[in-house]
Amino acid sequence: MERDVTASQHKHWRTTQERVEKYISDNSFKDVNLRGKLYPKAKEVDRLYHWELPLGEKTWENWTFKSITIQDFKPIKTGMAFGPLWSTHWFKVEVNIPEDWIQQEVWLHWVSQGEAMLWSAKGEPLQGFSPGGVHLSPLKGAKRTGPLEPDQSRTDYMLSLCWSGSQETQIFYIEMACCGMFGAGADGMISPPDEDSVFQLEAVEVSTRDKLVYKLLTDIDVLHDMTVSLGSNDLRAHQALYAANHMINTIISGNYSQASQIADTFFGKRNGDLAHTVAMIGNCHIDSAWLWPYSETKRKCARSWSSTVLLLEEYPEMKFACSQAQQFSWVKLHYPKLYDKISLLVKAKRFIPVGGTWVEMDGLIPSGESFMRQFLYGQLFFKREFGALCKEFWLPDTFGYSAQFPQICKNFGITRFLTQKMSWSLFNKFPHHNFIWEGLDGSTILAHFPPGDSYELRVRVKEAVRTINNLQDKGRVSTSAFLYGHGDGGGGPTRNMLERSRRLRDVDGCPRMEHMSPSAFFERLETEQHNLCRWVGELYLELHNGTYTSQARTKKQNRICEFSLRNTEIFLAVVAVKGKMKKEELLRHQDKLHDAWEKVLLNQFHDVIPGTSIGLVYHDADRLYKEALASTEEVQRACRPFLFEDPGKKKNGEMVVINTLPWPMRQVMIVEEEGTQGEVQQSAGEGQYYVAVEAPGIGWSKLSTPLTPPKVTVSLTNNCYILENQYMKVQVNRFGQVESLMVAGESQDVFRREGTHAGQGNQLVLFDDVPLYWDAWDTMDYHLETGRVLNVKESGCEVNEVEVVQSGPLVVRLKWALKISEVSSITQEIELSAVSPYLVFRCKVDWHESHKFLKVLFNTALLARTAAFDSQFGFVERATHCNTSWDSAKFEVCGHKWADLSELSLGMAVLNDCKYGWTARGSTLMLSLLRSPKAPDAKCDMGQHTFSYALMPHKGCGDKTRVQRCAYEFNSNLALLSTSVR
């Protein structure tokens, strides 16, 4: 008699819902639930061998697959732990499939705590294995080994869809890296790495898998998901719950086919024509470095992309978007067979390059030229490799967005922009998910923020529902992007995600889900852009603004490299125009600079230059910067003999001053005695002298014809030093603070307003700096409440008061020192030259603090409602008041070489040579100097630092062009060369 599987008259919502959950659980009642029936037959592999890659200079990148397979592999058992952190271990797996598994699906299961790659015996990368979440072993059951979601691990690989019965031994190699998906933080994900970490190999097995059971598990999983996500007040949620309950009763009765039909009937009930569409775009955001070094990212790309290739072959509807030309280049170099497969899928428009940049760079700190190179090198790579340019700027995860992006994108044929990081803003919710973004020059670009607020969606009902409920532009657009796939540490889409997408493709109660390419999605959006609002200027992320300061050395090296590359390219361009250098040599130098730019661009990745990676990454970054600078120096040396005339005709050398800026530049230089042929005007130390020189724009002048400018002087009045040159008059007290600053010949004072204000500049201020969680990333608004001025008598700090060390006539220099704490100190020289319109502060800091923030403060008498900040190819203005929550949120902002407070007829600019963080409140401007976060790099910025900033008075709001020029001069010295000039 057929069993009655109808439901009882009264159904309890919670008990039924939990019944469904337990019936597909990985952990509960697996001996009797459906999950326990997924793998009917299983066994351990027959033989397992191990070999460890030697530590030292010979990393995995120096080994070929063939050289690895001939090593002495030793037999081992599962359960062993391997290390140390960042080491590599290879395993040889041999398995014989039992005869009675014929015509069954057969799967290989690899369960380890380290990331791994499966290789064929012929050396072809097959698929990545990911740790974390719940590891499923058919023999040993489920085991949670990480903090991630259950389906974030990838532990199985299909050996055969229908086993042929062959008795041939199957041989595979598996490469395991001793690190997790997110490194190996000692006390949490962003904690510094635990160097004592070990990584266990838990299971290596083969099994059969029941196709129908897998389908039913997925069906019930999605039905349960609808029930939970839609809630008890939703009609469709009740229908989903009852369908799942009915399926379970039917399965228990033994009628699996009927249970499958119940699910198919439910998912066959379609949406109406007006349903919102979510455009499903597979992606795998891989940080080029973060909690792991660059070398590990190269393997993450191969693990993730090989897994994606398999899914693209299995699911023809799937589209996969992939950014970062650098990562494509890495895979091409280290995994050519995988790259060939990817290239074919790119041609088929299934594996889709997006972004158009070399890496997903930081959106604020790189210079305008660096941004141009990011797009130039990225687009050139995609055009060369795949025959097409990217149309979408793809930057989902960075910490703010320059107002110059729309104009820069337009120069590279990019008209669309996608990101989601703005959803992280702490104070205000950005008012649009779709809008027209207008940049500094009026250029516009179509912008989209996926309303699911993530690029790591799992294809869950709650995510689809949130996408439409969260949409800020309801009624204006009919389609929203839905970016699915595991990211940051890699992984990408999974089979479970794609199976869920098939069931949710068009089911009543959820938005319509359609697989689309990014281009197809934006084409739909473009038809509706007439409905969209406009946003003008920068996209300011109200979080992670400590990244403008963390890892100060990296930011300094970046600035130095950017200017060095610029200057070197001007040298090479002049030589090329002169036509004296052989073409082959010229091209070789061009290639060398191209390679140097690639290294700098890589270090501009959005977790490297912001200072948010582990310490190991900065060892790599330092090396790349040094190599880039060495290349510029080599090319400059090669160019020098060709700059003036044929080196073969050279007779007598003469000292020449070269200016690479496009306007005349004056500077006081230090020269050796024997190198000077003009009047020596001031000693700079033993055998060295100061000389005032001028060179025309992108030109040169002889050192033998120096300037004789009006003298710079210093005097002591009322315990303060008065420094004066042809541009300014400045008063410095005995603690190094600027008490008065005036443009020469003017009566207005930057720091003093009669009867109302007496401010000071160059106040060194120390703040407590304890964020809520993201240590190297965040500085919170409340840190501004904790400031303590150090260079005052009342500070309690040990101060060596100001003394004169140079007294003119070309250079005046003061010097003083301060003990910040028992472990940190600063020495500062204050310098004014006869030809300089700004006062320079040169700092040497020995920094060993913990969660402190050092800034320099300029408390002026200026009444400025906005402050201007240097940006890429221009400047941005931000409010100095807190009228709105949007203004208040900008308590720490990004600027490049200068920032300025101005009234109509008087202004003050602060210039710098390597800093990016600023605060402007009322009449006060602060420049951020050093932070001391402890995660993810426990030694972030500990040690010695040298940097400079300058104070420039000027004639008010209309003088910003002069400020901009002076900032370039402050970052770009004149070059002194020896050549023959007639």
CSV table of N, CA and C in Angstrom, one decimal, residues 750-751 753 757 857-865 880 901 903 908 920-925:
chain,number,residue,atom,x,y,z
A,750,VAL,N,49.5,85.6,8.3
A,750,VAL,CA,48.8,84.3,8.2
A,750,VAL,C,48.3,83.9,9.6
A,751,PHE,N,49.1,84.1,10.7
A,751,PHE,CA,48.8,83.6,12.0
A,751,PHE,C,48.3,84.6,13.0
A,753,ARG,N,45.7,88.0,13.6
A,753,ARG,CA,44.6,88.9,13.1
A,753,ARG,C,44.4,89.8,14.3
A,757,HIS,N,42.8,87.0,16.9
A,757,HIS,CA,43.4,85.7,16.8
A,757,HIS,C,44.9,85.8,16.8
A,857,LEU,N,50.4,70.7,12.9
A,857,LEU,CA,49.2,71.6,12.9
A,857,LEU,C,49.6,73.0,12.6
A,858,PHE,N,48.8,73.7,11.7
A,858,PHE,CA,49.0,75.1,11.4
A,858,PHE,C,47.7,75.8,11.8
A,859,ASN,N,47.6,76.5,12.9
A,859,ASN,CA,46.5,77.2,13.4
A,859,ASN,C,46.5,78.6,13.0
A,860,THR,N,45.9,78.9,11.9
A,860,THR,CA,46.0,80.2,11.2
A,860,THR,C,45.0,81.2,11.7
A,861,ALA,N,45.1,82.5,11.2
A,861,ALA,CA,44.1,83.5,11.4
A,861,ALA,C,43.2,83.7,10.1
A,862,LEU,N,43.3,82.8,9.2
A,862,LEU,CA,42.6,82.9,7.9
A,862,LEU,C,41.1,82.5,8.1
A,863,LEU,N,40.3,83.2,7.4
A,863,LEU,CA,38.8,82.8,7.4
A,863,LEU,C,38.5,82.2,6.0
A,864,ALA,N,38.6,80.8,6.0
A,864,ALA,CA,38.4,80.1,4.8
A,864,ALA,C,37.3,79.0,5.0
A,865,ARG,N,36.2,79.1,4.2
A,865,ARG,CA,35.1,78.2,4.3
A,865,ARG,C,35.4,76.8,3.6
A,880,THR,N,35.6,73.3,5.3
A,880,THR,CA,36.3,73.4,6.6
A,880,THR,C,35.4,73.4,7.8
A,901,LEU,N,44.8,76.9,2.5
A,901,LEU,CA,43.7,77.7,3.1
A,901,LEU,C,43.9,79.2,2.6
A,903,GLU,N,42.1,83.3,2.0
A,903,GLU,CA,41.2,84.4,1.9
A,903,GLU,C,41.3,85.0,0.5
A,908,MET,N,47.7,80.5,2.7
A,908,MET,CA,48.8,79.7,3.2
A,908,MET,C,48.7,78.3,2.6
A,920,ALA,N,41.3,69.6,7.7
A,920,ALA,CA,41.1,71.0,7.6
A,920,ALA,C,39.8,71.3,8.4
A,921,ARG,N,39.9,72.1,9.5
A,921,ARG,CA,38.8,72.4,10.3
A,921,ARG,C,38.9,73.9,10.7
A,922,GLY,N,37.9,74.7,10.3
A,922,GLY,CA,37.9,76.1,10.5
A,922,GLY,C,39.2,76.8,9.9
A,923,SER,N,40.0,77.4,10.8
A,923,SER,CA,41.2,78.1,10.3
A,923,SER,C,42.4,77.2,10.4
A,924,THR,N,42.2,75.9,10.8
A,924,THR,CA,43.4,75.1,11.1
A,924,THR,C,43.5,74.0,10.0
A,925,LEU,N,44.8,73.8,9.6
A,925,LEU,CA,45.2,72.8,8.6
A,925,LEU,C,46.2,71.9,9.3
